[in-house]
Coordinates of C-alpha atoms and ligand atoms in Angstrom, one line a residue:
E6 CA 0.0 0.0 0.0
E7 CA 1.2 3.5 -0.8
P8 CA 2.2 5.6 2.2
R9 CA -0.4 8.3 3.0
S10 CA 2.0 11.3 3.3
P11 CA 5.6 10.7 2.5
P12 CA 8.0 12.6 4.8
N13 CA 9.6 14.5 1.9
K14 CA 9.9 18.0 3.5
I15 CA 13.3 17.1 4.9
G16 CA 14.3 15.0 1.9
L17 CA 13.4 11.6 3.2
S18 CA 11.5 8.9 1.5
P19 CA 9.2 6.1 2.8
R20 CA 10.6 2.6 3.0
S21 CA 8.6 -0.1 1.2
P22 CA 6.6 -2.1 3.8
S23 CA 7.4 -5.8 4.1
N24 CA 4.7 -8.3 3.1
S25 CA 4.9 -10.6 6.1
L26 CA 1.8 -12.7 6.9
V27 CA 0.6 -12.6 10.5
G28 CA -0.1 -15.7 12.6
I29 CA -1.6 -15.7 16.1
Y30 CA -0.3 -18.4 18.4
N31 CA -1.9 -19.3 21.7
G32 CA 0.8 -21.4 23.1
E33 CA -0.5 -24.6 21.6
Q34 CA -1.7 -23.8 18.0
F35 CA -2.3 -20.9 15.6
V36 CA -5.8 -19.5 16.3
F37 CA -5.6 -17.3 13.2
Q38 CA -3.3 -17.4 10.2
E39 CA -3.2 -14.8 7.4
S40 CA -3.2 -16.0 3.8
E41 CA -1.6 -14.2 0.9
W42 CA -5.0 -14.4 -0.8
F43 CA -7.3 -11.4 0.1
L44 CA -10.5 -13.4 -0.4
I45 CA -9.4 -16.3 1.8
N46 CA -8.6 -13.7 4.5
V47 CA -12.0 -12.2 4.3
I48 CA -13.7 -15.6 4.5
K49 CA -11.5 -16.6 7.5
M50 CA -12.3 -13.4 9.3
L51 CA -16.0 -13.6 8.7
W52 CA -16.1 -17.4 9.6
Q53 CA -14.1 -17.0 12.8
Y54 CA -15.1 -13.5 14.1
G55 CA -18.3 -12.5 12.2
L56 CA -18.3 -8.7 11.6
N57 CA -15.9 -7.9 14.4
F58 CA -13.0 -7.1 12.1
L59 CA -15.1 -4.7 10.0
R60 CA -16.6 -3.1 13.2
M61 CA -13.1 -2.7 14.7
Y62 CA -11.9 -1.0 11.5
M63 CA -14.8 1.4 11.7
W64 CA -14.3 2.0 15.5
V65 CA -10.6 2.8 15.0
E66 CA -11.4 5.0 12.0
D67 CA -13.9 7.0 14.0
I68 CA -11.3 7.6 16.8
M69 CA -8.6 8.5 14.3
H70 CA -10.9 10.9 12.5
K71 CA -11.3 12.7 15.9
F72 CA -7.6 12.4 16.7
M73 CA -6.8 14.2 13.4
R74 CA -8.6 17.4 14.6
I75 CA -5.5 18.3 16.6
Y76 CA -3.5 19.0 13.4
R77 CA -6.1 21.6 12.4
Y78 CA -6.1 23.1 15.9
Q79 CA -2.4 23.3 15.9
T80 CA -2.3 24.8 12.5
F81 CA -4.4 27.6 13.9
E82 CA -2.0 27.8 16.9
Y83 CA -4.4 26.5 19.6
S84 CA -2.7 24.9 22.6
F85 CA -3.6 23.1 25.8
S86 CA -2.2 23.3 29.3
S87 CA -2.9 19.7 30.3
T88 CA -3.0 16.3 28.5
E89 CA -6.6 15.9 29.6
S90 CA -7.7 19.2 27.9
L91 CA -5.7 18.3 24.7
L92 CA -7.6 14.9 24.5
H93 CA -10.9 16.7 25.3
A94 CA -10.4 19.1 22.4
M95 CA -9.8 16.1 20.1
G96 CA -12.6 13.8 21.1
G97 CA -14.6 15.4 23.9
R98 CA -15.7 13.4 27.0
D99 CA -15.3 10.1 25.1
F100 CA -11.6 10.6 24.9
T101 CA -11.1 11.7 28.5
A102 CA -13.2 8.8 29.7
F103 CA -11.0 6.5 27.7
L104 CA -8.2 7.2 30.3
N105 CA -10.4 5.7 33.1
T106 CA -11.5 2.4 31.5
T107 CA -9.7 -0.6 30.1
I108 CA -9.7 -1.4 26.4
S109 CA -11.4 -4.7 27.1
E110 CA -14.2 -3.0 29.1
T111 CA -14.7 -0.4 26.3
L112 CA -14.7 -3.0 23.5
E113 CA -17.0 -5.4 25.4
K114 CA -19.4 -2.5 26.0
A115 CA -19.3 -1.6 22.2
G116 CA -20.4 -5.2 21.5
F117 CA -17.1 -6.9 20.4
S118 CA -17.0 -10.6 21.1
H119 CA -14.9 -12.1 23.9
R120 CA -13.2 -14.4 21.3
F121 CA -12.2 -11.5 19.1
I122 CA -10.8 -9.5 22.1
E123 CA -8.9 -12.6 23.3
E124 CA -7.5 -13.7 19.9
I125 CA -7.1 -10.5 17.9
V126 CA -7.1 -7.4 20.2
T127 CA -4.9 -9.0 23.0
P128 CA -2.1 -9.9 20.6
A129 CA -2.1 -6.4 19.2
M130 CA -1.7 -5.0 22.8
R131 CA 1.0 -7.6 23.6
V132 CA 3.2 -6.8 20.6
N133 CA 2.9 -3.0 20.8
Y134 CA 2.9 -2.4 24.6
L135 CA 3.9 -5.8 26.1
Q136 CA 0.7 -5.5 28.1
G137 CA -2.7 -7.1 27.8
V138 CA -6.2 -5.7 27.4
K139 CA -6.2 -4.0 30.9
I140 CA -4.4 -1.0 29.5
N141 CA -6.4 2.3 29.1
S142 CA -8.8 2.5 26.2
F143 CA -7.0 5.5 24.6
V144 CA -3.7 3.7 24.3
G145 CA -5.6 0.6 23.3
A146 CA -7.1 2.5 20.4
V147 CA -3.7 3.8 19.4
S148 CA -2.4 0.3 19.6
L149 CA -5.1 -0.9 17.3
A150 CA -4.4 2.0 14.9
G151 CA -0.8 0.6 14.9
T152 CA -2.0 -2.6 13.3
D153 CA -3.2 -0.7 10.2
S154 CA -1.6 -2.0 7.0
G155 CA -1.0 1.6 5.8
L156 CA 1.8 2.3 8.4
W157 CA 5.2 3.1 7.0
S158 CA 8.7 3.8 8.1
V159 CA 11.5 6.0 6.7
E160 CA 14.1 4.6 4.3
G161 CA 17.4 4.6 6.1
G162 CA 15.7 4.5 9.5
N163 CA 13.2 6.6 11.5
K164 CA 16.1 8.3 13.3
L165 CA 16.7 10.3 10.1
V166 CA 13.5 12.3 11.0
C167 CA 15.3 13.5 14.2
T168 CA 18.6 14.4 12.5
G169 CA 16.7 16.0 9.6
L170 CA 14.5 18.2 11.9
L171 CA 17.5 19.1 14.0
Y172 CA 19.4 20.3 10.9
A173 CA 16.4 22.1 9.4
S174 CA 15.6 23.9 12.7
N175 CA 19.2 25.4 13.1
A176 CA 19.0 24.5 16.7
N177 CA 22.2 24.5 18.8
L178 CA 22.5 21.0 20.1
I179 CA 24.6 20.5 23.3
R180 CA 25.4 16.8 23.6
G181 CA 25.3 15.7 27.2
T182 CA 23.3 14.7 30.2
V183 CA 21.2 17.2 32.0
T184 CA 21.8 16.7 35.7
S185 CA 19.9 19.6 37.4
V186 CA 17.7 22.6 36.8
Q187 CA 17.5 25.5 39.3
E188 CA 15.7 28.9 39.3
K189 CA 18.1 31.9 39.4
T190 CA 17.2 35.6 40.0
R191 CA 19.3 38.3 38.3
S192 CA 19.1 42.0 39.4
L193 CA 19.2 44.6 36.6
K194 CA 20.7 48.1 36.9
S195 CA 17.2 49.5 36.9
G196 CA 16.5 47.7 40.1
D197 CA 14.2 45.2 38.5
T198 CA 14.8 41.4 38.7
L199 CA 14.7 38.8 36.0
K200 CA 14.2 35.1 36.6
F201 CA 16.0 32.4 34.6
Y202 CA 16.5 28.7 34.8
E203 CA 20.0 27.4 35.2
V204 CA 20.4 24.1 33.4
N205 CA 23.4 22.0 34.5
S206 CA 24.7 19.3 32.3
E207 CA 27.6 16.9 31.9
T208 CA 29.1 17.0 28.4
D209 CA 32.2 15.6 26.7
N210 CA 33.9 18.9 27.5
G211 CA 33.0 18.8 31.2
S212 CA 30.2 20.4 33.3
Q213 CA 28.2 23.2 31.7
Q214 CA 25.8 25.7 33.2
V215 CA 23.5 27.7 30.8
L216 CA 20.7 30.2 31.7
Y217 CA 17.4 29.9 29.9
D218 CA 14.0 31.7 29.9
I219 CA 12.1 28.5 29.1
V220 CA 12.9 24.9 29.8
I221 CA 11.2 22.0 28.0
I222 CA 11.7 18.4 29.3
A223 CA 11.5 15.8 26.6
A224 CA 12.3 12.6 28.5
P225 CA 10.3 10.7 31.1
L226 CA 10.9 12.1 34.6
N227 CA 10.1 8.8 36.3
K228 CA 12.3 7.4 38.9
G229 CA 15.0 5.3 37.3
L230 CA 14.5 6.8 33.8
S231 CA 15.9 10.3 34.1
S232 CA 18.3 11.7 36.7
I233 CA 17.4 15.4 36.4
K234 CA 17.2 17.1 39.8
F235 CA 15.0 20.1 40.3
L236 CA 16.8 22.1 43.0
N237 CA 15.2 24.5 45.5
F238 CA 11.8 24.8 43.9
D239 CA 9.0 25.7 46.3
P240 CA 6.7 23.8 46.1
P241 CA 9.0 21.1 44.8
I242 CA 8.7 19.7 41.3
E243 CA 7.6 16.1 41.8
T244 CA 9.4 13.0 40.6
F245 CA 6.9 10.5 39.1
F246 CA 6.9 7.1 40.6
K247 CA 4.5 5.1 38.4
P248 CA 6.3 2.2 36.7
Y249 CA 7.4 1.8 33.1
Q250 CA 7.1 -1.5 31.2
Q251 CA 10.3 -3.5 30.6
T252 CA 10.6 -4.7 27.1
V253 CA 13.5 -6.7 25.8
T254 CA 14.2 -6.7 22.1
T255 CA 16.4 -9.6 20.9
F256 CA 17.6 -9.8 17.3
I257 CA 18.7 -13.4 16.3
H258 CA 20.2 -14.4 13.0
G259 CA 19.2 -18.0 12.7
Q260 CA 16.7 -20.7 11.5
L261 CA 13.4 -20.7 13.3
N262 CA 12.2 -23.9 14.9
A263 CA 8.7 -24.2 13.4
S264 CA 7.9 -27.2 15.5
F265 CA 8.0 -25.0 18.6
F266 CA 5.0 -23.3 17.1
G267 CA 3.2 -26.6 16.5
C268 CA 4.1 -26.9 12.8
P269 CA 6.0 -30.2 12.3
E270 CA 9.0 -30.2 9.9
P271 CA 8.9 -29.7 6.9
C272 CA 6.5 -26.8 7.9
S273 CA 4.4 -25.7 4.9
N274 CA 3.4 -22.4 6.6
E275 CA 5.4 -19.3 5.8
L276 CA 6.0 -18.2 9.4
S277 CA 7.3 -14.6 9.5
D278 CA 5.3 -12.6 11.9
I279 CA 3.9 -14.3 15.0
L280 CA 1.8 -12.6 17.7
T281 CA 0.6 -14.3 20.8
T282 CA -2.5 -14.5 23.0
D283 CA -2.4 -14.1 26.8
N284 CA -0.9 -17.4 27.9
P285 CA 1.2 -17.4 31.1
N286 CA 3.4 -20.2 29.7
L287 CA 4.6 -18.1 26.8
F288 CA 7.9 -16.4 27.3
I289 CA 7.8 -14.3 24.2
N290 CA 5.2 -11.7 23.1
S291 CA 6.0 -11.7 19.4
I292 CA 8.6 -12.8 16.9
R293 CA 9.0 -11.3 13.4
A294 CA 11.4 -11.6 10.5
V295 CA 12.9 -8.1 10.0
S296 CA 14.5 -6.3 7.1
P297 CA 17.4 -3.7 7.1
V298 CA 16.2 -0.1 7.5
K299 CA 17.8 0.5 4.0
S300 CA 15.9 -1.5 1.3
T301 CA 17.9 -4.3 -0.3
G302 CA 15.2 -5.2 -2.8
E303 CA 14.6 -8.5 -0.9
D304 CA 11.7 -9.2 1.3
A305 CA 12.9 -10.6 4.7
S306 CA 9.8 -12.7 5.1
K307 CA 10.4 -14.4 1.8
S308 CA 14.2 -14.9 1.6
T309 CA 16.2 -18.0 2.7
D310 CA 15.7 -20.1 5.8
L311 CA 18.3 -18.0 7.6
K312 CA 16.7 -14.7 8.6
V313 CA 17.1 -12.0 11.2
W314 CA 14.3 -12.4 13.7
R315 CA 13.2 -9.8 16.3
V316 CA 11.7 -11.1 19.5
F317 CA 9.8 -8.9 22.0
S318 CA 9.7 -10.4 25.5
P319 CA 9.3 -9.1 29.1
E320 CA 12.5 -10.8 30.3
P321 CA 15.9 -11.4 28.5
L322 CA 15.8 -14.8 26.7
T323 CA 17.9 -17.6 28.2
K324 CA 20.1 -19.9 26.1
D325 CA 17.5 -22.7 26.7
Q326 CA 14.7 -20.5 25.4
L327 CA 16.8 -19.5 22.3
H328 CA 17.4 -23.2 21.6
L329 CA 13.6 -23.9 21.8
L330 CA 12.8 -21.1 19.4
F331 CA 15.7 -21.7 16.9
K332 CA 17.0 -24.9 15.2
S333 CA 20.3 -23.0 14.9
Y334 CA 21.5 -19.4 15.2
H335 CA 24.9 -17.7 14.9
A336 CA 24.3 -14.1 16.1
V337 CA 22.2 -12.7 19.0
S338 CA 22.0 -9.1 20.1
S339 CA 19.6 -7.8 22.7
K340 CA 18.5 -4.5 24.3
T341 CA 16.4 -4.0 27.4
W342 CA 14.2 -0.9 27.4
L343 CA 12.0 0.7 30.0
A344 CA 9.8 1.3 27.1
Y345 CA 6.4 2.9 27.9
P346 CA 4.3 3.3 31.0
R347 CA 2.6 0.3 32.6
Y348 CA -0.9 1.4 32.0
N349 CA -3.3 0.9 34.9
P350 CA -6.6 2.9 34.5
P351 CA -8.1 5.0 36.0
E352 CA -5.2 7.2 35.2
K353 CA -4.4 10.9 36.1
M354 CA -2.0 12.5 33.6
P355 CA 1.2 14.1 34.9
P356 CA 1.2 17.9 34.4
I357 CA 2.5 19.6 31.2
I358 CA 3.4 22.8 33.2
L359 CA 5.9 21.7 35.9
H360 CA 6.8 25.3 36.9
N361 CA 6.1 28.8 35.5
R362 CA 8.2 28.2 32.4
I363 CA 9.2 24.6 32.7
Y364 CA 7.2 22.3 30.4
Y365 CA 6.9 18.5 30.2
I366 CA 6.3 16.9 26.8
N367 CA 6.2 13.3 28.2
S368 CA 3.0 13.8 30.1
I369 CA 1.2 12.5 27.0
E370 CA 2.9 9.1 27.2
W371 CA 0.5 8.3 30.0
A372 CA -2.4 8.6 27.6
A373 CA -0.5 6.7 24.9
S374 CA 3.2 6.4 24.1
A375 CA 4.0 6.5 20.4
M376 CA 6.2 8.7 18.2
E377 CA 3.3 10.6 16.8
M378 CA 2.0 11.3 20.3
S379 CA 5.3 12.8 21.3
A380 CA 5.3 15.0 18.2
V381 CA 1.8 16.2 18.9
S382 CA 2.8 17.0 22.5
A383 CA 6.0 18.7 21.5
K384 CA 4.1 21.0 19.1
N385 CA 1.6 21.7 21.8
V386 CA 4.3 22.7 24.3
A387 CA 6.0 24.9 21.6
L388 CA 2.6 26.8 21.1
L389 CA 1.7 26.8 24.8
S390 CA 5.1 28.2 26.0
H391 CA 4.9 30.9 23.2
H392 CA 1.3 31.9 24.1
R393 CA 2.0 32.0 27.9
W394 CA 5.2 34.1 27.3
Y395 CA 3.3 36.6 25.2
G396 CA 0.0 36.5 27.3
K397 CA -2.1 35.1 24.4
D398 CA -4.7 33.5 26.6
Q399 CA -7.2 33.3 23.8
K400 CA -5.1 30.5 22.2
I401 CA -5.0 28.4 25.4
D402 CA -7.5 25.7 26.6
Q403 CA -10.3 27.1 24.4
E404 CA -13.6 25.2 24.2
N405 CA -15.5 24.5 20.9
I406 CA -12.5 25.3 18.7
S407 CA -14.2 23.8 15.6
E408 CA -17.0 26.3 16.0
K409 CA -14.5 29.2 16.6
L410 CA -12.6 28.2 13.4
K411 CA -15.9 28.1 11.4
S412 CA -16.7 31.7 12.4
E413 CA -13.1 32.9 12.0
L414 CA -12.8 31.6 8.4
Ligands
FAD28 C1 11.1 -1.5 21.3 C2 10.2 -0.3 21.1 C3 9.6 -0.2 19.9 C4 8.7 0.9 19.6 N1 8.1 0.9 18.4 C5 7.4 2.0 18.1 C6 6.8 2.2 16.8 O1 6.9 1.3 15.9 N2 6.0 3.3 16.6 C7 5.9 4.2 17.5 O2 5.2 5.2 17.2 N3 6.4 4.1 18.7 C8 7.2 3.1 19.1 N4 7.7 2.9 20.3 C9 7.5 4.0 21.3 C10 8.3 5.2 21.0 O3 9.7 4.8 21.0 C11 8.2 6.3 22.1 O4 6.8 6.6 22.3 C12 8.9 7.5 21.8 O5 10.3 7.2 21.6 C13 8.8 8.5 22.9 O6 9.6 9.7 22.5 P1 10.2 10.7 23.5 O7 11.0 11.7 22.7 O8 9.1 11.2 24.3 O9 11.2 9.8 24.4 P2 12.5 9.0 24.1 O10 12.4 8.5 22.7 O11 12.6 8.1 25.2 O12 13.6 10.1 24.2 C14 14.0 10.7 25.4 C15 15.5 11.0 25.2 O13 15.9 11.8 26.3 C16 17.2 11.3 26.7 N5 17.5 11.7 28.1 C17 17.0 11.1 29.2 N6 17.4 11.7 30.3 C18 18.2 12.7 29.9 C19 19.0 13.7 30.5 N7 19.0 13.8 31.9 N8 19.8 14.5 29.8 C20 19.8 14.5 28.4 N9 19.0 13.6 27.7 C21 18.3 12.7 28.5 C22 17.2 9.8 26.4 O14 18.5 9.4 26.3 C23 16.4 9.8 25.1 O15 17.2 9.9 24.0 C24 8.6 1.9 20.6 C25 9.2 1.8 21.8 C26 10.1 0.7 22.1 C27 10.8 0.6 23.4
LIG29 C1 -0.7 8.0 17.6 C2 -1.4 7.4 16.5 C3 -2.5 8.1 16.0 C4 -0.9 6.3 15.9 C5 0.3 5.5 16.3 C6 0.0 4.1 16.0 C7 1.3 3.3 16.3 C8 2.3 3.2 15.4 C9 1.3 2.6 17.5 C10 2.4 1.6 17.9 C11 3.1 2.2 19.0 C12 4.2 1.3 19.6 C13 4.6 1.5 21.0 C14 4.7 0.3 18.9 C15 5.7 -0.7 19.5 S1 6.0 -2.2 18.5 C16 5.9 -1.6 16.9 C17 5.4 -2.6 15.9 N1 4.2 -3.2 16.3 C18 6.4 -3.6 15.6 O1 6.1 -4.8 15.8 O2 7.5 -3.3 15.2

């Protein structure tokens, strides 16, 4: 499928999506297996889940349609002082209520079948957030949007978006680790005083102190994730204690053991993207054949027996587990992330405004963590900090923006 909006403003191009076929494994057998034939898939979906797939598509489309309102509001420079008010502007009370209910409760209430939630929705939550269907309904909806076949990535790697934007913005990047932020008062000759924030950081060239008018934090401030200290603030700026989900990504170059997934050798199924249901005996959440971020012209899911596989699991894989999953392998590399919040509704969002002119982009991760969410929140903070600095209150936390825009145009 053609990407919807290629990221060409900074000279990047979309990477062609891989055509892997998804199978859903419940620890004993595949409960659903995608076919390369469209018609067969439609028949299977209808046979196993009735109209649930179609209804899910429509449910997610409706939410995404409301989500997209934010881009229009931001084009007209509207901003929000809390994550709750930003979500409210997008989707009204439905969206804020999503933070207080689980995705399974919401989908059950909307009439989706128990089997569909267990066999289709749960695997989507388990691959994207390593959590089940007890996560909040908003992140649940984002996670379902993340299963859309129209998603794309950037040729050369998504990280090129960050380097491209940094270059295009002409920003002065100081490479280092911020250690503390402190408010400082400077007296002017006129007798007036000015307040600044002193940001202390450790860089390759040693310790640095720089004074700023506005500070924007773009990293989670949770204990164990960021070591930024906020010194001498009264009242103090809080550290957030709610936990983040550990996700281990392991890349293995090897030959998959199809019999582990209940397909005796020689296995006729083209296994390349395996999701899982909520079975406590499973030690992996998903396994997928991956391709290099630079296209080689080959489709990883179709090439030889020896592929690079990516496993998501909550704990590092042991040697025994690797031997169960692979007939043979010759390279393994793994990385443990504190990846995204452990969602546990009802949920109160951390503030966006931490102090007069200190802003926190990662508040939005508690609604849903995804690259697009961070981008929306970053733009909101840019607008909000500008409007608060210049006293443009009419662009902050406005109700009925759609109506206002109609009368303004
Ligand atoms: C394995 C995995 C796969 C994912 N896949 C997807 C996906 O396909 N699509 C998607 O949309 N999202 C995906 N996500 C989620 C996505 O990565 C996050 O939502 C996103 O990275 C959040 O962006 P951020 O800028 O808020 O935080 P981060 O990306 O976490 O950036 C924070 C940065 O701040 C730096 N930092 C921390 N403390 C300090 C300090 N004191 N001083 C200086 N720098 C500091 C960190 O080093 C880090 O570089 C995935 C996450 C994981 C873990
Ligand atoms: C914010 C909106 C509207 C959409 C984002 C949808 C999206 C891409 C969600 C996924 C977020 C996430 C944390 C993914 C992690 S795993 C990625 C993928 N499933 C994979 O297997 O590589």
